[in-house]
Amino acid sequence: MAKKFVVAMMMHETNTFSPLPTPIESFARGGGLGALNGPEAIKEAEGTNTSLGGFIEIARKAGAEFTVPMAASAHPSGLVTKAAYEQMTTAIVDEVKKGCDAVLLALHGAMVAEHYDDGEGELLNRIRKIAPDVPIAVALDFHTQMTDAMVNGATIMTGYRTYPHIDMADTARRAGRTLIRTLAGEVEPKMVWGNRPIMSSSLVHTPSREPMKTLMGMANQAEDTGEVLNASVFGGFPQADIPHLALSSVIVCDKRTAEGEILLNRILDTAWEKREGFLFHPEPLSVQVGRAKGYTDYPVVMADHGDNTASGGTQDVMSVIEEAMKQELEDACAGPICDPACVEQMIKAGVGAEVTLELGGKIDMPAMGLKGKPLKVTGKVKAITDGQFVVTGPMATGTTVRMGRTAVLDTGKMQIVVSEKRAEPYDLGVFTHCGIDPRRKKYVLIKSRQHFRAGFEPIAKHIVMCDGDGCTASDLKLFKYERVKRPLYPFDLDMRLGRNEA
């Protein structure tokens, strides 16, 4: 008899400083009023480079019968509403109640709801209460904030090895392969985990560069050589004012945990030794834009990481574009800027019409002490689209991006993409779908921290990181933390740490 799997996705990276609410509508796909499930969810995810796509592939190869009671994923934003959280978790738990041989969960690891700081841990706890012995495989984002509840609830955990995340499907495959071996009686997973009180800016903890490169390399080698079943390192997500924010690692061992504990301590001790490398050093925006202007080979990609959609930004802060215009950058493209009102204005005017817009700056950010500041711009409406395209780059390959109705404003020196919905520019499609080829521009202004590297780094002659305003700023001194556990690096630079502390 075929095994029965429950496969589900519940993903949200919660920025507790973001002014954007996260109701169930935020998890919609294709213009619907809620998250997908059933055959529609399978059709949307199958064959894509996503964790859900990877788990569906595992289930297919295992010949298992499987259901997808919930496929929920929303752009990072503020707290997930209680109603949304309960709707998503209830759908998953109710399906598990019907009976199954295994559960495969694509989770983020940084979900904060109105009533739970640890959204993933609470979900796993609820599943464990009704299915104490069913193996649960979990694929997690690199920015997970690990907790005891998550480790105690899962059987197997794996995390992304890359940032930008180009291995989402493979992360699920890694967890899924260990799960299949578990069901066959070949292995008996036992997890060990720990953390160190390091809260690093996302801009400086990518595994492609030091100091995280060494840590991730240690974990990857141990897993790839079979020293342990799985090994993951998690950078954490700093734009969350919660008690369990830290750099962590999870090792999945086979029966015996001694080797895993040695590896775990080696990774975490190395992280602590290299902690100065996780410090972010801010720089004036005018200096950064001036540096971009000084280059003579193109394109120069300018990444505004202060208003980054994939970390909960509003995507309507105009500080970087304003400075670029002040310094008279020419032959530039920028966006997408999320401003539904301006999109409506351009659509009513029509392609070819000249319009003056109060662009962006519609949303205040009280937690940051920032007021919305629109930028007055005049230009011609160059294009109007439905804002949809299929990702062809290495991150989330095969998925459909839906930016809502989208229009292009051509000011003469800059072509600005304006959309109804937020969308992180990790694929060239944000420009090419509306007739702009960023490879032929001198300057490409986008709102991103690291994900842009998946699609834009290959075309860039230079990359300039821009410290724009917003609730995803990389300078952690700009945030008012009240609930994090202290002492915590880098706020307490002279703190001491014993080997067994975590």
Short mmCIF file of C-alpha atoms in Angstrom, two decimals:
data_model
loop_
_atom_site.label_atom_id
_atom_site.label_comp_id
_atom_site.label_asym_id
_atom_site.label_seq_id
_atom_site.Cartn_x
_atom_site.Cartn_y
_atom_site.Cartn_z
CA MET A 1 0.00 0.00 0.00
CA ALA A 2 1.29 3.46 -0.92
CA LYS A 3 2.40 5.75 1.87
CA LYS A 4 0.28 8.80 2.58
CA PHE A 5 2.03 12.14 2.95
CA VAL A 6 0.71 15.52 4.04
CA VAL A 7 2.67 18.21 2.20
CA ALA A 8 2.17 21.86 3.13
CA MET A 9 3.70 25.32 2.94
CA MET A 10 3.29 28.13 5.49
CA MET A 11 5.93 30.78 4.88
CA HIS A 12 6.33 34.32 6.13
CA GLU A 13 9.33 36.33 7.24
CA THR A 14 7.90 38.78 9.77
CA ASN A 15 9.40 42.23 10.15
CA THR A 16 7.97 43.45 13.46
CA PHE A 17 9.03 47.02 12.53
CA SER A 18 7.08 47.00 9.25
CA PRO A 19 3.86 49.05 9.09
CA LEU A 20 2.34 46.59 6.59
CA PRO A 21 -0.23 44.17 8.09
CA THR A 22 -0.31 40.52 7.05
CA PRO A 23 -3.87 39.20 6.76
CA ILE A 24 -4.80 36.01 4.90
CA GLU A 25 -5.17 38.04 1.69
CA SER A 26 -1.41 38.63 1.74
CA PHE A 27 -0.93 34.90 1.18
CA ALA A 28 -3.09 34.91 -1.96
CA ARG A 29 -1.83 33.84 -5.34
CA GLY A 30 -3.37 34.66 -8.67
CA GLY A 31 -5.59 37.38 -7.26
CA GLY A 32 -7.50 35.07 -4.94
CA LEU A 33 -8.71 35.87 -1.45
CA GLY A 34 -6.53 33.37 0.37
CA ALA A 35 -3.79 30.78 0.15
CA LEU A 36 -3.92 27.91 -2.32
CA ASN A 37 -4.59 24.25 -1.54
CA GLY A 38 -5.26 20.96 -3.27
CA PRO A 39 -4.68 20.43 -7.00
CA GLU A 40 -4.39 24.17 -7.64
CA ALA A 41 -1.50 24.40 -5.17
CA ILE A 42 0.22 21.39 -6.70
CA LYS A 43 -0.09 22.85 -10.20
CA GLU A 44 1.34 26.18 -9.05
CA ALA A 45 4.36 24.65 -7.26
CA GLU A 46 5.27 21.46 -9.10
CA GLY A 47 8.50 21.72 -11.04
CA THR A 48 9.46 25.06 -9.49
CA ASN A 49 12.62 25.86 -7.57
CA THR A 50 10.75 26.19 -4.26
CA SER A 51 10.66 24.11 -1.10
CA LEU A 52 7.09 23.07 -1.85
CA GLY A 53 8.14 22.09 -5.36
CA GLY A 54 10.99 20.00 -3.92
CA PHE A 55 8.71 18.18 -1.47
CA ILE A 56 6.17 17.42 -4.22
CA GLU A 57 9.02 15.91 -6.24
CA ILE A 58 10.03 13.74 -3.26
CA ALA A 59 6.45 12.55 -2.79
CA ARG A 60 6.11 11.70 -6.48
CA LYS A 61 9.37 9.75 -6.57
CA ALA A 62 8.36 7.83 -3.44
CA GLY A 63 5.11 6.79 -5.10
CA ALA A 64 3.22 8.25 -2.15
CA GLU A 65 -0.32 9.48 -2.07
CA PHE A 66 -0.19 13.07 -0.90
CA THR A 67 -2.41 16.03 -0.18
CA VAL A 68 -1.58 19.74 0.00
CA PRO A 69 -4.06 21.24 2.47
CA MET A 70 -2.29 24.60 2.57
CA ALA A 71 0.20 26.39 0.32
CA ALA A 72 0.62 29.80 1.91
CA SER A 73 3.46 32.21 1.17
CA ALA A 74 3.45 35.97 1.57
CA HIS A 75 6.00 38.72 0.98
CA PRO A 76 7.72 39.74 4.22
CA SER A 77 5.71 42.34 6.15
CA GLY A 78 4.40 43.02 9.65
CA LEU A 79 2.76 40.67 12.16
CA VAL A 80 0.65 37.84 10.74
CA THR A 81 -2.91 38.38 11.95
CA LYS A 82 -4.37 35.90 14.41
CA ALA A 83 -7.14 35.02 11.96
CA ALA A 84 -4.67 34.29 9.15
CA TYR A 85 -2.44 32.18 11.38
CA GLU A 86 -5.33 30.13 12.72
CA GLN A 87 -6.75 29.56 9.24
CA MET A 88 -3.44 28.27 7.90
CA THR A 89 -2.49 26.09 10.86
CA THR A 90 -5.98 24.63 11.23
CA ALA A 91 -5.98 23.49 7.61
CA ILE A 92 -2.68 21.65 8.09
CA VAL A 93 -3.50 20.15 11.49
CA ASP A 94 -6.95 18.98 10.38
CA GLU A 95 -5.41 17.15 7.43
CA VAL A 96 -2.86 15.42 9.67
CA LYS A 97 -5.72 14.34 11.96
CA LYS A 98 -7.09 12.23 9.10
CA GLY A 99 -4.00 10.03 9.36
CA CYS A 100 -0.74 9.95 7.43
CA ASP A 101 2.67 8.27 7.31
CA ALA A 102 4.70 11.48 7.13
CA VAL A 103 4.43 15.25 7.08
CA LEU A 104 6.57 17.44 4.81
CA LEU A 105 6.52 21.13 5.69
CA ALA A 106 7.93 24.08 3.78
CA LEU A 107 8.25 26.71 6.51
CA HIS A 108 10.19 29.95 6.79
CA GLY A 109 11.39 29.92 10.38
CA ALA A 110 10.80 33.61 11.08
CA MET A 111 7.02 33.89 11.32
CA VAL A 112 5.68 36.08 14.12
CA ALA A 113 1.92 36.22 14.59
CA GLU A 114 -0.12 38.64 16.67
CA HIS A 115 -0.45 35.99 19.38
CA TYR A 116 2.70 33.83 18.92
CA ASP A 117 6.35 34.87 18.67
CA ASP A 118 7.26 31.46 17.24
CA GLY A 119 4.76 30.69 14.48
CA GLU A 120 6.54 27.58 13.25
CA GLY A 121 7.15 26.14 16.71
CA GLU A 122 3.48 26.50 17.60
CA LEU A 123 2.39 24.74 14.38
CA LEU A 124 4.76 21.84 15.04
CA ASN A 125 3.58 21.62 18.65
CA ARG A 126 -0.04 21.35 17.47
CA ILE A 127 0.84 18.61 15.01
CA ARG A 128 2.81 16.68 17.64
CA LYS A 129 -0.17 16.68 20.01
CA ILE A 130 -2.27 14.74 17.50
CA ALA A 131 0.50 12.77 15.77
CA PRO A 132 3.28 12.18 18.31
CA ASP A 133 5.09 9.51 16.30
CA VAL A 134 4.65 10.63 12.69
CA PRO A 135 7.98 11.71 11.12
CA ILE A 136 8.01 15.38 10.14
CA ALA A 137 10.51 16.78 7.65
CA VAL A 138 10.90 20.57 7.59
CA ALA A 139 12.65 22.76 5.02
CA LEU A 140 13.56 26.21 6.35
CA ASP A 141 14.82 29.57 5.16
CA PHE A 142 18.40 30.62 5.95
CA HIS A 143 16.96 33.45 8.08
CA THR A 144 15.26 31.10 10.53
CA GLN A 145 15.17 32.02 14.21
CA MET A 146 15.51 28.57 15.74
CA THR A 147 13.70 27.54 18.93
CA ASP A 148 13.40 24.49 21.16
CA ALA A 149 9.77 24.12 20.08
CA MET A 150 10.77 23.83 16.43
CA VAL A 151 13.49 21.25 17.08
CA ASN A 152 11.31 19.25 19.48
CA GLY A 153 8.44 19.21 17.02
CA ALA A 154 10.33 18.17 13.90
CA THR A 155 12.10 14.92 13.02
CA ILE A 156 14.35 16.34 10.32
CA MET A 157 15.30 19.93 9.50
CA THR A 158 17.28 21.43 6.66
CA GLY A 159 17.95 25.07 5.79
CA TYR A 160 18.88 26.96 2.65
CA ARG A 161 22.60 26.98 1.99
CA THR A 162 22.48 30.08 -0.21
CA TYR A 163 21.50 33.75 -0.05
CA PRO A 164 20.12 34.70 -2.51
CA HIS A 165 18.17 31.49 -2.10
CA ILE A 166 18.81 29.50 -5.26
CA ASP A 167 18.61 26.09 -3.53
CA MET A 168 15.05 26.15 -2.18
CA ALA A 169 13.92 22.98 -3.93
CA ASP A 170 17.17 21.21 -3.08
CA THR A 171 16.74 22.10 0.60
CA ALA A 172 13.44 20.22 0.57
CA ARG A 173 15.04 17.33 -1.31
CA ARG A 174 17.73 17.06 1.37
CA ALA A 175 15.12 16.81 4.11
CA GLY A 176 12.93 14.56 1.97
CA ARG A 177 15.68 12.07 1.20
CA THR A 178 16.41 11.67 4.91
CA LEU A 179 12.69 11.22 5.53
CA ILE A 180 12.42 8.44 2.93
CA ARG A 181 15.40 6.67 4.49
CA THR A 182 13.72 7.02 7.89
CA LEU A 183 10.48 5.45 6.64
CA ALA A 184 12.53 2.58 5.15
CA GLY A 185 14.21 1.95 8.52
CA GLU A 186 17.66 2.79 7.18
CA VAL A 187 18.29 5.69 9.58
CA GLU A 188 16.99 6.98 12.90
CA PRO A 189 17.27 10.79 12.95
CA LYS A 190 18.26 12.54 16.17
CA MET A 191 18.72 16.31 16.15
CA VAL A 192 21.06 18.50 18.16
CA TRP A 193 21.08 22.27 18.00
CA GLY A 194 22.49 25.40 19.57
CA ASN A 195 22.97 29.11 19.02
CA ARG A 196 25.19 32.04 19.81
CA PRO A 197 23.94 35.52 20.77
CA ILE A 198 24.92 37.15 17.49
CA MET A 199 22.40 39.33 15.66
CA SER A 200 24.03 40.15 12.37
CA SER A 201 22.77 42.37 9.59
CA SER A 202 21.45 40.32 6.67
CA LEU A 203 23.74 42.32 4.39
CA VAL A 204 26.86 40.82 5.95
CA HIS A 205 25.88 37.25 6.76
CA THR A 206 25.37 35.75 3.32
CA PRO A 207 27.02 32.29 3.01
CA SER A 208 28.77 33.33 -0.20
CA ARG A 209 31.17 35.54 1.77
CA GLU A 210 33.03 35.45 5.05
CA PRO A 211 32.49 34.97 7.90
CA MET A 212 29.39 32.87 7.13
CA LYS A 213 31.14 31.12 4.24
CA THR A 214 33.40 29.18 6.61
CA LEU A 215 30.50 28.15 8.86
CA MET A 216 28.30 27.00 5.99
CA GLY A 217 31.25 25.18 4.44
CA MET A 218 31.75 23.15 7.62
CA ALA A 219 28.08 22.15 7.67
CA ASN A 220 27.95 21.34 3.96
CA GLN A 221 31.07 19.17 4.05
CA ALA A 222 29.78 17.15 7.01
CA GLU A 223 26.46 16.48 5.29
CA ASP A 224 27.83 15.89 1.80
CA THR A 225 30.42 13.38 3.02
CA GLY A 226 27.87 11.49 5.14
CA GLU A 227 29.45 12.41 8.46
CA VAL A 228 25.93 13.41 9.56
CA LEU A 229 22.52 13.09 7.89
CA ASN A 230 21.95 16.84 7.54
CA ALA A 231 23.65 20.00 8.79
CA SER A 232 22.37 23.57 8.56
CA VAL A 233 23.40 27.02 9.70
CA PHE A 234 20.89 29.85 10.14
CA GLY A 235 21.79 33.54 10.11
CA GLY A 236 18.56 34.70 11.73
CA PHE A 237 16.38 37.65 10.72
CA PRO A 238 17.34 40.84 12.55
CA GLN A 239 14.24 42.93 11.73
CA ALA A 240 12.25 41.15 14.45
CA ASP A 241 12.02 42.29 18.04
CA ILE A 242 11.58 38.87 19.66
CA PRO A 243 13.47 37.01 22.43
CA HIS A 244 14.85 34.12 20.34
CA LEU A 245 16.89 36.07 17.80
CA ALA A 246 20.35 34.52 17.31
CA LEU A 247 22.70 32.74 14.93
CA SER A 248 22.02 29.00 15.15
CA SER A 249 22.82 25.57 13.76
CA VAL A 250 20.92 22.27 13.60
CA ILE A 251 22.58 18.90 13.01
CA VAL A 252 20.56 15.80 12.10
CA CYS A 253 22.41 12.68 13.31
CA ASP A 254 21.78 8.98 12.78
CA LYS A 255 21.01 7.44 16.20
CA ARG A 256 24.20 8.63 17.94
CA THR A 257 24.59 12.36 18.50
CA ALA A 258 28.24 12.56 19.66
CA GLU A 259 29.65 13.44 16.23
CA GLY A 260 26.87 15.92 15.65
CA GLU A 261 27.51 17.69 18.93
CA ILE A 262 31.20 18.03 18.11
CA LEU A 263 30.35 19.53 14.72
CA LEU A 264 27.72 21.81 16.26
CA ASN A 265 30.13 23.25 18.81
CA ARG A 266 32.83 23.66 16.18
CA ILE A 267 30.48 25.67 13.96
CA LEU A 268 29.12 27.84 16.76
CA ASP A 269 32.51 28.44 18.40
CA THR A 270 33.89 29.50 15.03
CA ALA A 271 30.96 31.88 14.59
CA TRP A 272 31.73 33.49 17.91
CA GLU A 273 35.44 33.80 17.08
CA LYS A 274 34.54 35.52 13.81
CA ARG A 275 31.80 37.73 15.27
CA GLU A 276 33.50 41.02 14.32
CA GLY A 277 33.04 40.03 10.69
CA PHE A 278 29.27 40.22 11.16
CA LEU A 279 29.36 43.96 11.92
CA PHE A 280 27.74 46.31 9.39
CA HIS A 281 29.40 49.67 8.68
CA PRO A 282 27.00 52.34 7.34
CA GLU A 283 27.96 55.05 4.83
CA PRO A 284 26.29 58.28 3.63
CA LEU A 285 23.90 57.73 0.72
CA SER A 286 25.32 60.70 -1.18
CA VAL A 287 28.77 59.09 -1.13
CA GLN A 288 27.39 55.79 -2.44
CA VAL A 289 25.47 57.40 -5.32
CA GLY A 290 28.54 59.48 -6.12
CA ARG A 291 30.62 56.30 -6.29
CA ALA A 292 28.14 54.81 -8.75
CA LYS A 293 28.30 57.96 -10.89
CA GLY A 294 32.10 57.72 -11.00
CA TYR A 295 32.17 54.38 -12.82
CA THR A 296 32.61 54.41 -16.59
CA ASP A 297 31.65 50.86 -17.54
CA TYR A 298 28.04 49.72 -17.28
CA PRO A 299 25.55 48.71 -16.07
CA VAL A 300 26.06 49.79 -12.48
CA VAL A 301 23.52 48.05 -10.24
CA MET A 302 22.49 50.15 -7.23
CA ALA A 303 20.75 48.10 -4.55
CA ASP A 304 18.63 49.99 -2.01
CA HIS A 305 18.62 47.65 0.99
CA GLY A 306 16.79 50.05 3.32
CA ASP A 307 13.43 49.45 1.61
CA ASN A 308 13.67 45.82 0.65
CA THR A 309 10.42 43.96 -0.09
CA ALA A 310 11.92 40.58 0.85
CA SER A 311 12.56 41.89 4.37
CA GLY A 312 9.23 43.67 4.87
CA GLY A 313 9.87 47.04 3.23
CA THR A 314 7.05 49.21 1.90
CA GLN A 315 8.79 49.49 -1.49
CA ASP A 316 7.73 53.10 -1.83
CA VAL A 317 10.61 54.99 -0.19
CA MET A 318 12.11 57.41 -2.72
CA SER A 319 15.38 58.42 -1.02
CA VAL A 320 17.76 56.61 -3.39
CA ILE A 321 15.94 57.67 -6.56
CA GLU A 322 15.80 61.25 -5.25
CA GLU A 323 19.57 61.28 -4.62
CA ALA A 324 20.24 59.73 -8.05
CA MET A 325 18.17 62.49 -9.68
CA LYS A 326 19.94 65.14 -7.57
CA GLN A 327 23.31 63.86 -8.84
CA GLU A 328 21.90 63.75 -12.39
CA LEU A 329 22.41 60.08 -13.21
CA GLU A 330 21.34 59.45 -16.80
CA ASP A 331 20.24 56.44 -18.84
CA ALA A 332 18.86 54.73 -15.74
CA CYS A 333 16.03 52.38 -14.91
CA ALA A 334 14.51 52.01 -11.45
CA GLY A 335 11.87 50.08 -9.57
CA PRO A 336 9.56 48.57 -9.05
CA ILE A 337 8.00 51.26 -6.84
CA CYS A 338 4.77 50.11 -5.21
CA ASP A 339 2.21 52.90 -5.66
CA PRO A 340 -1.27 51.79 -6.78
CA ALA A 341 -2.56 55.38 -6.98
CA CYS A 342 0.17 56.42 -9.41
CA VAL A 343 -0.40 53.29 -11.50
CA GLU A 344 -4.07 54.23 -11.76
CA GLN A 345 -3.13 57.77 -12.78
CA MET A 346 -0.82 56.54 -15.54
CA ILE A 347 -3.33 54.01 -16.85
CA LYS A 348 -6.02 56.71 -17.07
CA ALA A 349 -3.61 59.01 -18.91
CA GLY A 350 -2.58 56.25 -21.34
CA VAL A 351 0.65 55.31 -23.12
CA GLY A 352 2.37 58.37 -24.56
CA ALA A 353 0.74 60.85 -22.22
CA GLU A 354 2.77 63.23 -20.08
CA VAL A 355 1.98 63.05 -16.37
CA THR A 356 3.24 64.56 -13.14
CA LEU A 357 3.20 62.16 -10.21
CA GLU A 358 3.62 62.43 -6.46
CA LEU A 359 5.44 59.10 -6.55
CA GLY A 360 5.92 56.84 -3.55
CA GLY A 361 6.12 57.97 0.06
CA LYS A 362 2.54 56.99 0.81
CA ILE A 363 3.27 54.94 3.95
CA ASP A 364 4.58 56.15 7.30
CA MET A 365 6.86 53.92 9.38
CA PRO A 366 6.17 54.82 13.03
CA ALA A 367 8.55 52.19 14.41
CA MET A 368 11.40 53.88 12.53
CA GLY A 369 10.24 57.45 13.11
CA LEU A 370 9.89 57.92 9.34
CA LYS A 371 7.15 59.87 7.57
CA GLY A 372 6.22 59.07 3.99
CA LYS A 373 7.83 61.51 1.56
CA PRO A 374 6.51 61.42 -2.04
CA LEU A 375 8.80 62.57 -4.87
CA LYS A 376 7.37 64.83 -7.58
CA VAL A 377 8.34 63.50 -10.99
CA THR A 378 7.23 64.34 -14.52
CA GLY A 379 7.51 62.13 -17.58
CA LYS A 380 5.74 60.17 -20.29
CA VAL A 381 3.86 56.91 -19.77
CA LYS A 382 6.00 54.49 -21.74
CA ALA A 383 4.23 51.16 -21.11
CA ILE A 384 1.34 49.54 -19.24
CA THR A 385 1.31 45.81 -18.38
CA ASP A 386 -0.50 43.28 -16.19
CA GLY A 387 2.68 42.89 -14.15
CA GLN A 388 2.95 39.13 -14.65
CA PHE A 389 5.97 37.14 -15.77
CA VAL A 390 7.55 33.73 -15.23
CA VAL A 391 10.92 33.70 -13.46
CA THR A 392 13.73 32.39 -15.65
CA GLY A 393 16.64 33.21 -13.33
CA PRO A 394 18.15 30.86 -10.74
CA MET A 395 15.99 31.93 -7.75
CA ALA A 396 12.41 30.57 -7.59
CA THR A 397 12.78 29.41 -11.18
CA GLY A 398 9.49 28.65 -12.90
CA THR A 399 7.31 30.58 -10.47
CA THR A 400 4.99 33.35 -11.63
CA VAL A 401 5.55 36.85 -10.29
CA ARG A 402 2.39 38.93 -10.04
CA MET A 403 3.11 42.62 -9.47
CA GLY A 404 -0.43 43.78 -10.20
CA ARG A 405 -1.04 46.34 -12.89
CA THR A 406 2.25 47.99 -13.77
CA ALA A 407 3.26 51.12 -15.68
CA VAL A 408 6.53 52.72 -16.76
CA LEU A 409 7.25 56.44 -16.35
CA ASP A 410 9.99 57.80 -18.61
CA THR A 411 11.46 61.05 -17.22
CA GLY A 412 14.03 61.30 -20.00
CA LYS A 413 16.94 60.38 -17.76
CA MET A 414 15.26 57.52 -15.87
CA GLN A 415 12.61 54.90 -16.64
CA ILE A 416 10.72 54.05 -13.45
CA VAL A 417 8.63 50.89 -13.09
CA VAL A 418 5.60 51.45 -10.85
CA SER A 419 3.44 48.55 -9.67
CA GLU A 420 0.27 47.95 -7.68
CA LYS A 421 1.85 45.23 -5.55
CA ARG A 422 5.24 44.70 -3.95
CA ALA A 423 7.76 42.44 -5.68
CA GLU A 424 11.43 41.87 -4.89
CA PRO A 425 13.58 42.38 -8.03
CA TYR A 426 15.54 39.11 -8.02
CA ASP A 427 14.79 38.43 -11.69
CA LEU A 428 15.37 40.63 -14.75
CA GLY A 429 11.69 40.09 -15.58
CA VAL A 430 10.66 43.02 -13.37
CA PHE A 431 12.10 45.21 -16.16
CA THR A 432 12.09 43.06 -19.31
CA HIS A 433 8.39 42.19 -19.04
CA CYS A 434 7.57 45.88 -19.58
CA GLY A 435 10.05 46.53 -22.38
CA ILE A 436 13.15 47.67 -20.45
CA ASP A 437 16.47 45.86 -20.96
CA PRO A 438 18.56 46.56 -17.85
CA ARG A 439 21.64 45.16 -19.59
CA ARG A 440 21.64 48.21 -21.87
CA LYS A 441 21.26 50.79 -19.11
CA LYS A 442 24.03 52.68 -17.36
CA TYR A 443 22.36 52.51 -13.95
CA VAL A 444 19.89 49.99 -12.56
CA LEU A 445 18.26 51.12 -9.30
CA ILE A 446 16.50 48.33 -7.42
CA LYS A 447 15.24 47.64 -3.90
CA SER A 448 16.96 44.54 -2.60
CA ARG A 449 19.56 43.33 -0.14
CA GLN A 450 20.97 40.10 -1.56
CA HIS A 451 18.31 38.38 -3.67
CA PHE A 452 18.98 40.74 -6.58
CA ARG A 453 22.33 38.99 -7.03
CA ALA A 454 20.53 35.94 -8.46
CA GLY A 455 19.39 37.79 -11.58
CA PHE A 456 21.34 41.06 -11.65
CA GLU A 457 24.87 40.22 -10.50
CA PRO A 458 25.65 38.38 -13.78
CA ILE A 459 24.89 41.53 -15.82
CA ALA A 460 26.51 44.08 -13.48
CA LYS A 461 29.88 45.63 -14.17
CA HIS A 462 29.69 47.18 -10.69
CA ILE A 463 27.40 46.82 -7.67
CA VAL A 464 26.87 49.69 -5.24
CA MET A 465 24.96 49.00 -2.04
CA CYS A 466 22.83 52.02 -1.08
CA ASP A 467 21.84 52.84 2.50
CA GLY A 468 18.38 54.16 1.65
CA ASP A 469 15.73 54.93 4.26
CA GLY A 470 13.18 52.32 5.36
CA CYS A 471 12.21 49.61 7.80
CA THR A 472 14.68 47.09 6.41
CA ALA A 473 17.80 49.16 6.99
CA SER A 474 20.99 47.18 7.53
CA ASP A 475 22.20 49.49 10.31
CA LEU A 476 20.66 47.78 13.34
CA LYS A 477 21.27 50.90 15.46
CA LEU A 478 18.31 52.48 13.68
CA PHE A 479 15.87 50.03 15.29
CA LYS A 480 14.46 50.20 18.80
CA TYR A 481 14.67 46.70 20.25
CA GLU A 482 12.75 46.09 23.47
CA ARG A 483 12.25 42.32 23.64
CA VAL A 484 15.51 40.77 22.43
CA LYS A 485 17.50 38.76 24.96
CA ARG A 486 20.55 40.61 26.27
CA PRO A 487 23.50 40.54 26.22
CA LEU A 488 23.46 40.34 22.44
CA TYR A 489 26.21 41.06 19.94
CA PRO A 490 26.65 43.68 18.44
CA PHE A 491 24.78 45.74 21.05
CA ASP A 492 27.07 44.43 23.78
CA LEU A 493 30.47 44.43 22.11
CA ASP A 494 32.43 43.60 25.27
CA MET A 495 30.29 40.62 26.31
CA ARG A 496 31.97 37.37 27.28
CA LEU A 497 30.68 33.93 26.37
CA GLY A 498 31.46 30.58 27.93
CA ARG A 499 31.68 27.49 25.74
CA ASN A 500 28.43 25.97 26.99
CA GLU A 501 26.37 29.15 26.85
CA ALA A 502 23.69 29.44 24.19
#
